[in-house]
Tab-separated table of C-alpha atoms in Angstrom:
chain	number	residue	atom	x	y	z
A	1	MET	CA	-11.401	-18.440	5.104
A	2	ALA	CA	-15.023	-17.211	5.313
A	3	VAL	CA	-13.746	-13.848	5.680
A	4	LEU	CA	-12.170	-14.131	2.444
A	5	MET	CA	-15.452	-15.457	0.863
A	6	ARG	CA	-16.876	-13.263	2.066
A	7	ILE	CA	-14.885	-10.091	0.745
A	8	GLY	CA	-14.458	-12.200	-2.358
A	9	LEU	CA	-18.370	-12.363	-2.916
A	10	ALA	CA	-18.650	-8.079	-1.534
A	11	LEU	CA	-16.198	-7.704	-4.576
A	12	ALA	CA	-17.543	-9.433	-7.296
A	13	GLY	CA	-21.284	-7.825	-6.742
A	14	MET	CA	-19.679	-4.252	-5.991
A	15	ILE	CA	-17.861	-4.949	-9.914
A	16	PHE	CA	-21.107	-5.465	-11.276
A	17	SER	CA	-23.299	-2.795	-9.578
A	18	CYS	CA	-20.327	-0.114	-10.583
A	19	VAL	CA	-21.905	2.345	-12.855
A	20	PHE	CA	-19.474	3.122	-15.090
A	21	ALA	CA	-20.856	6.314	-16.642
A	22	ASP	CA	-19.997	7.923	-13.460
A	23	ARG	CA	-16.572	9.090	-12.808
A	24	GLY	CA	-14.897	9.567	-9.571
A	25	LEU	CA	-15.221	7.465	-6.398
A	26	GLN	CA	-18.545	5.124	-5.773
A	27	LEU	CA	-18.318	3.692	-2.077
A	28	LYS	CA	-20.429	0.790	-1.295
A	29	SER	CA	-19.752	0.108	2.236
A	30	SER	CA	-17.869	2.948	4.264
A	31	SER	CA	-17.047	2.623	8.459
A	32	GLY	CA	-15.378	1.650	10.782
A	33	ASP	CA	-15.503	-2.103	10.040
A	34	GLU	CA	-15.291	-2.021	6.109
A	35	VAL	CA	-14.825	0.909	3.161
A	36	ARG	CA	-16.077	-1.008	0.108
A	37	GLY	CA	-15.962	0.486	-3.285
A	38	CYS	CA	-14.250	1.449	-7.016
A	39	TYR	CA	-13.162	4.468	-8.748
A	40	VAL	CA	-14.654	4.671	-11.771
A	41	TYR	CA	-11.781	6.929	-14.458
A	42	ASN	CA	-13.733	6.106	-17.154
A	43	GLN	CA	-15.700	3.536	-19.578
A	44	THR	CA	-12.636	1.217	-19.426
A	45	LEU	CA	-10.082	2.304	-16.627
A	46	ALA	CA	-11.578	1.696	-13.238
A	47	VAL	CA	-10.319	0.153	-9.822
A	48	CYS	CA	-12.533	-1.864	-6.787
A	49	PHE	CA	-11.464	-2.257	-3.646
A	50	ASN	CA	-12.150	-3.825	0.293
A	51	VAL	CA	-10.379	-2.523	3.243
A	52	GLN	CA	-11.250	-4.089	6.496
A	53	LYS	CA	-9.230	-4.420	9.687
A	54	ASP	CA	-7.418	-7.511	8.909
A	55	ALA	CA	-7.439	-7.668	4.935
A	56	ILE	CA	-7.087	-5.473	1.782
A	57	VAL	CA	-7.977	-6.640	-1.663
A	58	ILE	CA	-7.529	-4.421	-4.991
A	59	LEU	CA	-8.973	-5.641	-8.134
A	60	LYS	CA	-9.639	-4.990	-11.804
A	61	THR	CA	-12.930	-4.262	-12.844
A	62	THR	CA	-12.596	-7.710	-14.626
A	63	GLY	CA	-12.401	-9.739	-11.351
A	64	GLU	CA	-8.663	-10.163	-11.494
A	65	ARG	CA	-6.733	-9.146	-7.902
A	66	LEU	CA	-3.958	-6.873	-8.533
A	67	VAL	CA	-3.020	-6.981	-4.844
A	68	GLN	CA	-4.482	-8.867	-1.592
A	69	TYR	CA	-3.342	-8.659	2.163
A	70	TYR	CA	-4.852	-10.561	4.777
A	71	ASN	CA	-4.061	-11.206	8.938
A	72	LEU	CA	-2.855	-15.045	9.510
A	73	GLY	CA	-2.803	-14.338	13.569
A	74	PRO	CA	-0.126	-12.987	15.466
A	75	ASP	CA	3.163	-11.211	13.490
A	76	MET	CA	1.904	-13.164	10.253
A	77	PHE	CA	0.079	-11.666	6.891
A	78	TYR	CA	-0.160	-13.364	3.591
A	79	TYR	CA	0.399	-11.007	1.245
A	80	GLN	CA	-0.140	-10.763	-3.215
A	81	VAL	CA	0.752	-9.273	-6.023
A	82	MET	CA	-0.513	-10.253	-9.514
A	83	ASP	CA	0.123	-14.031	-9.514
A	84	GLN	CA	3.109	-14.022	-6.729
A	85	SER	CA	2.302	-14.588	-3.289
A	86	PHE	CA	4.195	-14.313	0.043
A	87	ILE	CA	4.026	-14.701	3.369
A	88	ALA	CA	5.173	-12.156	6.076
A	89	ARG	CA	6.488	-13.898	9.747
A	90	GLY	CA	7.961	-10.769	11.909
A	91	PRO	CA	10.637	-8.642	9.550
A	92	SER	CA	11.255	-11.794	7.351
A	93	MET	CA	9.007	-12.727	3.872
A	94	PHE	CA	8.748	-15.902	1.865
A	95	PHE	CA	7.554	-17.068	-1.425
A	96	VAL	CA	4.993	-19.418	-1.329
A	97	PRO	CA	4.655	-21.476	-4.271
A	98	ASP	CA	1.708	-22.381	-6.143
A	99	GLU	CA	1.565	-25.799	-4.697
A	100	VAL	CA	1.524	-25.060	-1.512
A	101	SER	CA	-2.626	-23.882	-0.396
A	102	ARG	CA	-4.218	-20.713	-0.035
A	103	GLU	CA	-5.895	-21.549	2.935
A	104	PRO	CA	-5.003	-19.947	6.310
A	105	GLU	CA	-4.113	-23.336	7.809
A	106	SER	CA	-2.114	-24.623	5.305
A	107	LEU	CA	-0.094	-20.966	5.039
A	108	ARG	CA	0.409	-20.937	8.537
A	109	ALA	CA	1.478	-24.588	8.532
A	110	PHE	CA	3.936	-23.582	5.428
A	111	ALA	CA	5.264	-20.733	7.081
A	112	LYS	CA	6.444	-22.561	10.666
A	113	ASP	CA	8.915	-24.637	8.893
A	114	GLN	CA	10.459	-21.523	6.146
A	115	TYR	CA	13.863	-19.865	6.389
A	116	GLU	CA	14.270	-16.860	4.700
A	117	ASN	CA	15.914	-16.812	1.112
A	118	GLU	CA	16.265	-13.264	0.617
A	119	GLU	CA	17.494	-14.201	-3.268
A	120	THR	CA	14.175	-16.093	-3.577
A	121	VAL	CA	12.071	-13.362	-2.301
A	122	ARG	CA	13.366	-10.455	-4.319
A	123	HIS	CA	13.133	-12.277	-7.451
A	124	HIS	CA	9.410	-13.277	-7.135
A	125	PHE	CA	8.706	-9.777	-5.689
A	126	GLN	CA	10.627	-8.167	-8.956
A	127	ALA	CA	8.840	-10.752	-11.107
A	128	ALA	CA	5.701	-9.539	-9.397
A	129	VAL	CA	6.329	-5.066	-9.193
A	130	SER	CA	7.783	-5.587	-13.185
A	131	GLU	CA	3.953	-6.942	-14.064
A	132	LEU	CA	2.494	-4.458	-12.348
A	133	HIS	CA	3.979	-1.267	-13.773
A	134	TYR	CA	2.491	-2.132	-16.970
A	135	VAL	CA	-1.007	-2.211	-15.451
A	136	PRO	CA	-2.755	0.515	-16.582
A	137	GLU	CA	-5.255	0.264	-13.515
A	138	VAL	CA	-2.543	0.910	-11.030
A	139	ARG	CA	-2.148	4.506	-11.946
A	140	LEU	CA	-5.126	4.978	-10.220
A	141	LEU	CA	-4.050	4.539	-7.425
A	142	GLU	CA	-3.155	7.953	-6.123
A	143	LEU	CA	-6.340	8.763	-7.107
A	144	VAL	CA	-8.395	6.381	-5.356
A	145	SER	CA	-5.978	7.393	-1.688
A	146	ALA	CA	-7.293	10.993	-2.424
A	147	ALA	CA	-10.814	10.175	-3.241
A	148	LEU	CA	-10.713	8.215	0.017
A	149	ALA	CA	-9.012	10.695	2.386
A	150	ASP	CA	-11.560	12.904	0.864
A	151	ASN	CA	-14.746	11.522	0.866
A	152	THR	CA	-14.122	9.898	4.143
A	153	THR	CA	-13.502	11.269	7.910
A	154	ARG	CA	-9.826	9.853	8.387
A	155	LEU	CA	-10.833	6.480	9.354
A	156	GLU	CA	-8.334	4.774	10.595
A	157	ILE	CA	-8.970	1.437	8.945
A	158	LEU	CA	-7.744	3.556	5.707
A	159	GLN	CA	-4.072	4.145	7.004
A	160	PRO	CA	-2.595	1.115	5.719
A	161	PHE	CA	-4.482	1.063	2.799
A	162	HIS	CA	-2.665	4.227	2.029
A	163	THR	CA	0.413	3.136	2.565
A	164	LEU	CA	-0.321	0.239	0.395
A	165	CYS	CA	-0.936	2.211	-2.331
A	166	LEU	CA	1.618	4.006	-1.375
A	167	ASN	CA	4.811	1.047	-1.527
A	168	LEU	CA	2.909	0.069	-4.443
A	169	LEU	CA	3.875	2.654	-6.483
A	170	GLN	CA	7.422	3.090	-5.021
A	171	GLN	CA	7.763	-0.206	-5.729
A	172	ALA	CA	6.815	-0.569	-9.115
A	173	GLU	CA	8.108	2.976	-10.141
A	174	ILE	CA	5.382	4.194	-11.653
A	175	LYS	CA	5.094	7.763	-12.434
A	176	ILE	CA	1.761	9.152	-12.398
A	177	PRO	CA	0.489	11.096	-15.468
A	178	PRO	CA	-0.700	14.885	-14.658
A	179	GLU	CA	-3.774	13.432	-16.060
A	180	LEU	CA	-4.428	10.969	-13.399
A	181	SER	CA	-2.539	12.695	-10.549
A	182	ALA	CA	-4.918	13.991	-7.630
A	183	GLU	CA	-5.648	17.579	-7.627
A	184	HIS	CA	-4.297	17.707	-3.923
A	185	GLY	CA	-0.661	18.790	-5.100
A	186	MET	CA	1.310	21.279	-2.822
A	187	GLU	CA	-2.059	23.504	-2.915
A	188	ASP	CA	-5.016	23.846	-0.344
A	189	ASP	CA	-7.332	25.622	0.517
A	190	ASN	CA	-7.325	25.098	4.520
A	191	ALA	CA	-5.900	28.594	5.942
A	192	ASP	CA	-4.240	26.745	8.684
A	193	THR	CA	-2.315	23.742	6.400
A	194	HIS	CA	-1.018	26.606	4.373
A	195	ASP	CA	0.308	28.452	7.584
A	196	ARG	CA	1.488	25.913	8.911
A	197	GLU	CA	3.183	24.668	5.285
A	198	GLU	CA	4.514	28.361	5.760
A	199	ARG	CA	6.467	27.661	9.112
A	200	CYS	CA	7.625	23.980	8.032
A	201	SER	CA	10.526	22.745	6.351
A	202	ARG	CA	9.786	21.051	2.842
A	203	PRO	CA	11.793	18.667	2.282
A	204	GLN	CA	13.983	19.269	-1.386
A	205	ARG	CA	17.302	16.743	-1.573
A	206	ASN	CA	17.284	13.027	-2.107
A	207	ARG	CA	13.470	12.784	-3.459
A	208	CYS	CA	12.721	14.713	-0.464
A	209	ARG	CA	13.148	12.484	1.872
A	210	GLY	CA	10.458	12.665	4.905
A	211	MET	CA	7.635	14.458	2.674
A	212	CYS	CA	5.019	11.821	2.963
A	213	GLY	CA	4.424	10.755	-0.908
A	214	LEU	CA	5.381	9.921	-4.143
A	215	GLY	CA	8.849	11.024	-4.648
A	216	CYS	CA	8.758	14.528	-4.874
A	217	ASN	CA	4.728	14.533	-4.921
A	218	CYS	CA	3.273	15.245	-1.693
A	219	TRP	CA	0.279	13.229	-0.608
A	220	LYS	CA	-0.533	15.527	1.763
A	221	TRP	CA	-4.135	13.357	3.329
A	222	ILE	CA	-1.565	11.083	4.877
A	223	CYS	CA	0.068	13.562	7.091
A	224	GLY	CA	-1.926	16.451	6.859
A	225	ASP	CA	0.519	18.724	5.474
A	226	CYS	CA	3.851	18.485	2.909
A	227	CYS	CA	6.358	19.041	5.877
A	228	TRP	CA	9.491	17.471	6.985
A	229	HIS	CA	7.719	14.692	9.337
A	230	LEU	CA	9.764	12.480	11.073
A	231	GLY	CA	8.019	8.991	10.865
A	232	CYS	CA	8.073	10.026	6.891
A	233	TYR	CA	11.388	10.423	6.990
A	234	GLN	CA	12.678	6.830	8.701
A	235	HIS	CA	10.281	4.744	6.914
A	236	ASP	CA	12.219	6.564	3.724
A	237	LEU	CA	15.365	5.488	5.064
A	238	CYS	CA	14.183	2.102	6.194
A	239	CYS	CA	12.867	1.168	2.508
A	240	ASN	CA	16.588	2.382	1.548
A	241	TYR	CA	18.005	-0.170	3.975
A	242	SER	CA	15.779	-2.989	3.998
A	243	ARG	CA	13.546	-2.354	0.518
A	244	PHE	CA	12.267	-6.292	1.034
A	245	SER	CA	11.392	-6.190	4.740
A	246	THR	CA	7.876	-5.528	6.263
A	247	TYR	CA	9.384	-2.627	8.105
A	248	CYS	CA	9.410	-1.226	4.725
A	249	LEU	CA	6.215	-2.791	3.125
A	250	PHE	CA	3.657	-2.159	5.797
A	251	PRO	CA	4.888	0.714	8.181
A	252	TYR	CA	1.348	0.274	10.507
A	253	SER	CA	2.004	-2.469	11.456
A	254	TYR	CA	5.174	-1.426	13.552
A	255	ASN	CA	3.074	2.240	15.191
A	256	LEU	CA	4.104	4.516	12.212
A	257	SER	CA	3.155	8.035	13.197
A	258	CYS	CA	3.820	11.353	11.343
A	259	SER	CA	5.328	13.507	14.111
A	260	LYS	CA	6.603	11.009	16.549
A	261	GLY	CA	8.824	8.763	14.695
A	262	PHE	CA	8.587	5.005	12.933
A	263	GLY	CA	8.137	2.498	15.759
A	264	GLY	CA	10.080	-0.500	13.477
A	265	TYR	CA	13.238	1.854	12.301
A	266	LYS	CA	15.469	0.881	14.869
A	267	LYS	CA	15.024	-2.923	13.881
A	268	CYS	CA	15.045	-1.855	10.320
A	269	ARG	CA	18.494	-0.425	10.812
A	270	ARG	CA	19.673	-3.182	12.612
A	271	MET	CA	18.507	-5.721	9.440
A	272	GLY	CA	21.471	-3.802	7.255
A	273	TRP	CA	21.618	-2.785	3.753
A	274	ARG	CA	19.075	-5.069	1.024
């Protein structure tokens, strides 16, 4: 819990220190242990974040949390979207009622006696992403993800953050307006990337399944190009099979590799269509 308190205090200080007259990414900390900062689009639209190895927080500049994730121990973590809270234990998700304390010890104790109720999880998760759909700040997540990829040296700690942002946008069915879309698009000044894409197979069917991105909007900073990748393809299929499983929502917990595939794919398939 001390870690979460430090994150909260750091974020509170970070919000007040943001320069809203300056557009773009404002990093307050960037290392292999923590990436913390804000992305300012204009004086009324900005989002702040704190990414650590076992915790991620994304919030409005008002301090309201959009998303929170933190590790609770082996094979278990806490996940909050808007005001809806969940615990993941293995591949299963459980809804956490308001009366349950958010202290890690209480959450672990609560999870021990729970059995998955898919309908309850589905109801509350859909309520959360439906609310998220109308939050203006969430439309900045593509810009935030792309800006972090441009301004850091592909820190391993950021990979779960990139996929979390992508999954949130997909789950909430967000369409990024052109003015808030990352400028990466399908063009790249890097000759090696361009040559590689000339030789690769770029997905077109089934909403560009196998290309990492939001539908056919390529997020090439995740896999390095806009080609078909086995890991992206298997993760896309997994989300079709089991949208509310941890395999879909948190693929980096199951060894996601662009080229080698998705480690959780076979188990996700065995869960059946949901």
